[in-house]
PDB file of C-alpha atoms in Angstrom:
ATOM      1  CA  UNK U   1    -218.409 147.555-165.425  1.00 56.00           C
ATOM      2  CA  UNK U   2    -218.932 145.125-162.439  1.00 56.00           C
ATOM      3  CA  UNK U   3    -221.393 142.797-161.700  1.00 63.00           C
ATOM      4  CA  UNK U   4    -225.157 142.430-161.800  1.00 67.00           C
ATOM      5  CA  UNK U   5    -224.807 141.765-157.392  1.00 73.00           C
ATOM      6  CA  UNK U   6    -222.807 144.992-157.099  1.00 80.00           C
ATOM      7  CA  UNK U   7    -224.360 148.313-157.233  1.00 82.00           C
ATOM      8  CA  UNK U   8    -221.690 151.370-156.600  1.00 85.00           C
ATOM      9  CA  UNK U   9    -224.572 154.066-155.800  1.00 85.00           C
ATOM     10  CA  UNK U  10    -225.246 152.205-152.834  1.00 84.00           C
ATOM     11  CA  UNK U  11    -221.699 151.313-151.627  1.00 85.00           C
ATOM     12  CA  UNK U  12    -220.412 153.013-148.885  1.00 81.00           C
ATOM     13  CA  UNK U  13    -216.738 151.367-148.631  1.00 80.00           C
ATOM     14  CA  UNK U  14    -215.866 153.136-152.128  1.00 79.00           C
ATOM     15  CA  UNK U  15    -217.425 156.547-153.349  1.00 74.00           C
ATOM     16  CA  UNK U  16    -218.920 156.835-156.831  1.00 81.00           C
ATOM     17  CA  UNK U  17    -220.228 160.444-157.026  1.00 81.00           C
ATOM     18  CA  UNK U  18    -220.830 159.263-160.676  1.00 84.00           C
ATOM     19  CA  UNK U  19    -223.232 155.677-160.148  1.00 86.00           C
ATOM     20  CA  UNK U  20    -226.656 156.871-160.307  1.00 87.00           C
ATOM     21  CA  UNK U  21    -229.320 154.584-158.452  1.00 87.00           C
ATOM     22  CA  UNK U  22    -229.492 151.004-159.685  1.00 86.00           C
ATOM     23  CA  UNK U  23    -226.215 151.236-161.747  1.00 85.00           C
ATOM     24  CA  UNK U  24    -225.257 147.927-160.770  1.00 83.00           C
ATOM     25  CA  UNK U  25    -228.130 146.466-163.122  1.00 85.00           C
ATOM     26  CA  UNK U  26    -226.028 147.289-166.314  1.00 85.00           C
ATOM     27  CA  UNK U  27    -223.041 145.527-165.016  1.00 82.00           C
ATOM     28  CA  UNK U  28    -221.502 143.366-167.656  1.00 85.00           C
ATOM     29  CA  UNK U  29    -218.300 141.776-166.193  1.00 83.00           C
ATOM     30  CA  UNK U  30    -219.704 138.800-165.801  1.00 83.00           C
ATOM     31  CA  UNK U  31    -219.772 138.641-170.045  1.00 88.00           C
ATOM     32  CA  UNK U  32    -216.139 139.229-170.069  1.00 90.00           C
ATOM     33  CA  UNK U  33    -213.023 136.440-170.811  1.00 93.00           C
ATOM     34  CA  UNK U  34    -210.745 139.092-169.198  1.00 94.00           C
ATOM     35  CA  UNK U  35    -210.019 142.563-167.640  1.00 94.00           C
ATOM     36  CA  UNK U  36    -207.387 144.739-168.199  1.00 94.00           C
ATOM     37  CA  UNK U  37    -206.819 147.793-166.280  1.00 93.00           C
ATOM     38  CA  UNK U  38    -204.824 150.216-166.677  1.00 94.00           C
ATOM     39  CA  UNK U  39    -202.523 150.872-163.208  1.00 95.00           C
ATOM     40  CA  UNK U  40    -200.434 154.089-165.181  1.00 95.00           C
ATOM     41  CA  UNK U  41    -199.104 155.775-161.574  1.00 95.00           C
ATOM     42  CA  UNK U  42    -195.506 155.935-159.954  1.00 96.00           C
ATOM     43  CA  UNK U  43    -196.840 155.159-156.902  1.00 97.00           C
ATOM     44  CA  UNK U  44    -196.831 151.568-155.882  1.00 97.00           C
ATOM     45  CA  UNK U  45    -198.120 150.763-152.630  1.00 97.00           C
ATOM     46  CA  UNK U  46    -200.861 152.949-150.452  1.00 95.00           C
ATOM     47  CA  UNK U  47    -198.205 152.937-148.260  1.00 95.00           C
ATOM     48  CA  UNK U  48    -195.748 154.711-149.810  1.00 94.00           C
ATOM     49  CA  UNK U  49    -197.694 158.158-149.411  1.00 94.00           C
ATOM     50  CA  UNK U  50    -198.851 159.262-145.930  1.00 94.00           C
ATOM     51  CA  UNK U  51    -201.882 160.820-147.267  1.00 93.00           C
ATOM     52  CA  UNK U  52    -203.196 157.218-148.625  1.00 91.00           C
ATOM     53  CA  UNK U  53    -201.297 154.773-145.901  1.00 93.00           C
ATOM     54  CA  UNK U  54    -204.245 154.092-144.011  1.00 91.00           C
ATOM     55  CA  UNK U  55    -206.802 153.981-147.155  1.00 88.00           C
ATOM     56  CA  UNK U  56    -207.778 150.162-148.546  1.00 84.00           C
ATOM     57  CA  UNK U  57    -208.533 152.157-151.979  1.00 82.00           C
ATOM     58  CA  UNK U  58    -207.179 154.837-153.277  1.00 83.00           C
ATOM     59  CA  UNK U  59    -207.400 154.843-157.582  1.00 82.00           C
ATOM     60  CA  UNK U  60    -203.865 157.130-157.822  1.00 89.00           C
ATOM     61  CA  UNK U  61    -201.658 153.897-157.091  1.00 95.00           C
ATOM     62  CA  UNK U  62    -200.849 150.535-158.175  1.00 97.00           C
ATOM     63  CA  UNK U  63    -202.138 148.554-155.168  1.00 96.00           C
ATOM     64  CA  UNK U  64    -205.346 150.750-154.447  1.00 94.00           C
ATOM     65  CA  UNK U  65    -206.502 150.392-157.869  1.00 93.00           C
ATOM     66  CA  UNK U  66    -206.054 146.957-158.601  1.00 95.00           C
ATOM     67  CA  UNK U  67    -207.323 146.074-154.777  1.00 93.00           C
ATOM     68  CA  UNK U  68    -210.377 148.844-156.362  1.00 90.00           C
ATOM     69  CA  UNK U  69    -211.041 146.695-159.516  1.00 91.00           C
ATOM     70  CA  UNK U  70    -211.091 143.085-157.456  1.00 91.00           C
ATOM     71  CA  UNK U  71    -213.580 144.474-155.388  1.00 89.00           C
ATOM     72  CA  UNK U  72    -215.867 145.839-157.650  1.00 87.00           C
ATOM     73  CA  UNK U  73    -215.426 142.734-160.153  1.00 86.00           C
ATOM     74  CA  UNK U  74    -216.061 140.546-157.325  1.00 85.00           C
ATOM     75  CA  UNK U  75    -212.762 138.688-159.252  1.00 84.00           C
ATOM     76  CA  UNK U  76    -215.438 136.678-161.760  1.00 86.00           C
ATOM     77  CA  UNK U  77    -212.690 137.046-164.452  1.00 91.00           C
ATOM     78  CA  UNK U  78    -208.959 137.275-164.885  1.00 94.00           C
ATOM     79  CA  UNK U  79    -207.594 140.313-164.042  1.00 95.00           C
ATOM     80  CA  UNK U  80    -204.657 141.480-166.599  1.00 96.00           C
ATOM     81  CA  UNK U  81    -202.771 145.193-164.626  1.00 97.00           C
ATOM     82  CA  UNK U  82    -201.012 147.206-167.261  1.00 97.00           C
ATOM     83  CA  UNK U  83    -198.045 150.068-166.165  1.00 96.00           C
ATOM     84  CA  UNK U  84    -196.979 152.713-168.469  1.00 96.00           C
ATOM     85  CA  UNK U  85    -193.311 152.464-168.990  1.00 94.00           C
ATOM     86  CA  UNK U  86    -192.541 155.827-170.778  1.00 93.00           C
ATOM     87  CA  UNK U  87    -195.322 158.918-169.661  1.00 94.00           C
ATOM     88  CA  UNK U  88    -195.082 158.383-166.187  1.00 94.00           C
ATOM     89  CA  UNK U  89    -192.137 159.720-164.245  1.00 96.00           C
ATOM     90  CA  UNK U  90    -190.734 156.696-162.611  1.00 97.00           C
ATOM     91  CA  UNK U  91    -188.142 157.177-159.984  1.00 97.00           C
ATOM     92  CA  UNK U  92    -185.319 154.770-161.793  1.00 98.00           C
ATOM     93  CA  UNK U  93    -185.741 151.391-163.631  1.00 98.00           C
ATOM     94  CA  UNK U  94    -185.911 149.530-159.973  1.00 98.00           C
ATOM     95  CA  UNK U  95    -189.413 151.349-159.669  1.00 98.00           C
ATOM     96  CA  UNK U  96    -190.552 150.167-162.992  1.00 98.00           C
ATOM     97  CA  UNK U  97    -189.197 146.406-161.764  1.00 98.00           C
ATOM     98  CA  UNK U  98    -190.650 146.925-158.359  1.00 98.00           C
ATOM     99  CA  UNK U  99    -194.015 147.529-160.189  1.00 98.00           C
ATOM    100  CA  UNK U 100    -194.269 144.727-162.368  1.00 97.00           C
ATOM    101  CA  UNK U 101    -193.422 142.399-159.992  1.00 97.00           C
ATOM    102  CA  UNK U 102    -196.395 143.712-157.495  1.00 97.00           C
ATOM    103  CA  UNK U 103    -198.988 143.704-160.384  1.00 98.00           C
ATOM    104  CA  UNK U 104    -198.159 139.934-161.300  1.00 97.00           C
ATOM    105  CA  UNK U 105    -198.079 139.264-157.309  1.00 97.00           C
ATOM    106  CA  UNK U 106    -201.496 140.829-157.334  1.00 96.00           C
ATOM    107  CA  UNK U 107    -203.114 139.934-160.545  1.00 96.00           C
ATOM    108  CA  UNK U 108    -204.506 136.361-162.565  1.00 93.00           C
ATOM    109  CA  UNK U 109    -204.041 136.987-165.732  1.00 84.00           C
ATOM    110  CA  UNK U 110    -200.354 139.203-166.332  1.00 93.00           C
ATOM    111  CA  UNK U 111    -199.139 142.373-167.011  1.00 96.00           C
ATOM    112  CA  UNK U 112    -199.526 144.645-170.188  1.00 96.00           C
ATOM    113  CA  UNK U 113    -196.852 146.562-170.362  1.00 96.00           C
ATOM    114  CA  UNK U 114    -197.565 149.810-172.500  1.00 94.00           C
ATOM    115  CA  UNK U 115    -195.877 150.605-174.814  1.00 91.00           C
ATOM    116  CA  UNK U 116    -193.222 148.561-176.609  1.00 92.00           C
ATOM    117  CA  UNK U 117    -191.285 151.683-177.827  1.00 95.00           C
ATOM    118  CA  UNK U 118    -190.832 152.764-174.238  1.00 95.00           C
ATOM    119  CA  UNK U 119    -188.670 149.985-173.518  1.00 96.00           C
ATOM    120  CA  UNK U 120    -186.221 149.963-176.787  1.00 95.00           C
ATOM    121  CA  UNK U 121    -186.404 153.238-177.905  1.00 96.00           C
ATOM    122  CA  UNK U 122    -185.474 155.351-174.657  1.00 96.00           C
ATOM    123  CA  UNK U 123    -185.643 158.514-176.684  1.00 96.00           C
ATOM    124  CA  UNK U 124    -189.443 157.975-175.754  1.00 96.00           C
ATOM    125  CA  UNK U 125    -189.221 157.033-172.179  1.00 96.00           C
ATOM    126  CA  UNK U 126    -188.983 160.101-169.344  1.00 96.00           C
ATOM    127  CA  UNK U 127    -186.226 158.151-167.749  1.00 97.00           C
ATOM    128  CA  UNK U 128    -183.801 157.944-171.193  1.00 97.00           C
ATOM    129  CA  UNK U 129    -182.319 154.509-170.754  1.00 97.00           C
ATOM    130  CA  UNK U 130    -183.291 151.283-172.421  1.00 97.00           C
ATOM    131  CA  UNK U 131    -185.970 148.941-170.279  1.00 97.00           C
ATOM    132  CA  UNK U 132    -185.504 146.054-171.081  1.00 97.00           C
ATOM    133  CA  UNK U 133    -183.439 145.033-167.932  1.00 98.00           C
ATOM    134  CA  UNK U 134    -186.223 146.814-165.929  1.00 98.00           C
ATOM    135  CA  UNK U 135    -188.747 144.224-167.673  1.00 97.00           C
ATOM    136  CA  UNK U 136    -186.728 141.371-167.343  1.00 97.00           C
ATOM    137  CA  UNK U 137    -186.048 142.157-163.599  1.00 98.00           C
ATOM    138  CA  UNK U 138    -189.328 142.814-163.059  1.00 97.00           C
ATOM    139  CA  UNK U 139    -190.822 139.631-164.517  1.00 96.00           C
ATOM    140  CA  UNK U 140    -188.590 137.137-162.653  1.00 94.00           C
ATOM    141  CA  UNK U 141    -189.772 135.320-159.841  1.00 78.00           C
TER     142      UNK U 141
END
């Protein structure tokens, strides 16, 4: 993914042990209507862990990966975030709120919010309570 004017082998701000030289010439992003990534961690802000505070990246959080993805896309295309509402060990519903709201502060295009059962049925969601109030909460300005 990326762009043609990005090559990760050669950047130094972000680490790509897996780009191999001239990677950036197969980029493709620029082909794309939209990008959805997938932002499936508890942890919200770089902040909210002293081991990533001072990091402007970090691919294990909410904000480092979608800060991650704008940088390497260069932002030529809408950028959907996604959470997952029912794998993931969230805190409490205010945590799944608190997360949709920052991905639609951060983000152009929305939030994907996977999957559907996880919010009616809560026999499938870690937490065991219906999400729907967490959604609603979550998507109001």
């Amino acid at each position: 993914m990326g762009q043609p004017e990005y090559d990760p082998f050669n950047d130094q701000s972000i680490r790509f042990d897996w780009a191999y030289p001239n990677y950036g010439k197969t980029g493709y992003g620029e082909l794309l209507d939209h990008l959805m990534t997938g932002n499936y961690f508890t942890q919200i802000r770089l902040a909210d862990n002293p081991a990533t505070a001072s990091l402007k990246y970090h691919w294990w959080s909410i904000e480092g990966s979608i800060a991650g993805t704008k940088y390497i896309t260069k932002n030529k295309m809408p950028l959907y975030g996604s959470i997952d509402m029912g794998n993931v060990s969230w805190a409490n519903t205010g945590e799944i709120s608190k997360a949709i709201k920052y991905i639609l502060s951060q983000t152009s295009g929305g939030v994907m919010l996977f999957d559907v059962v996880h919010i009616y049925a809560p026999q499938y969601n870690k937490l065991k309570t219906p999400l729907w109030d967490a959604v609603k909460a979550g998507t109001q300005q």
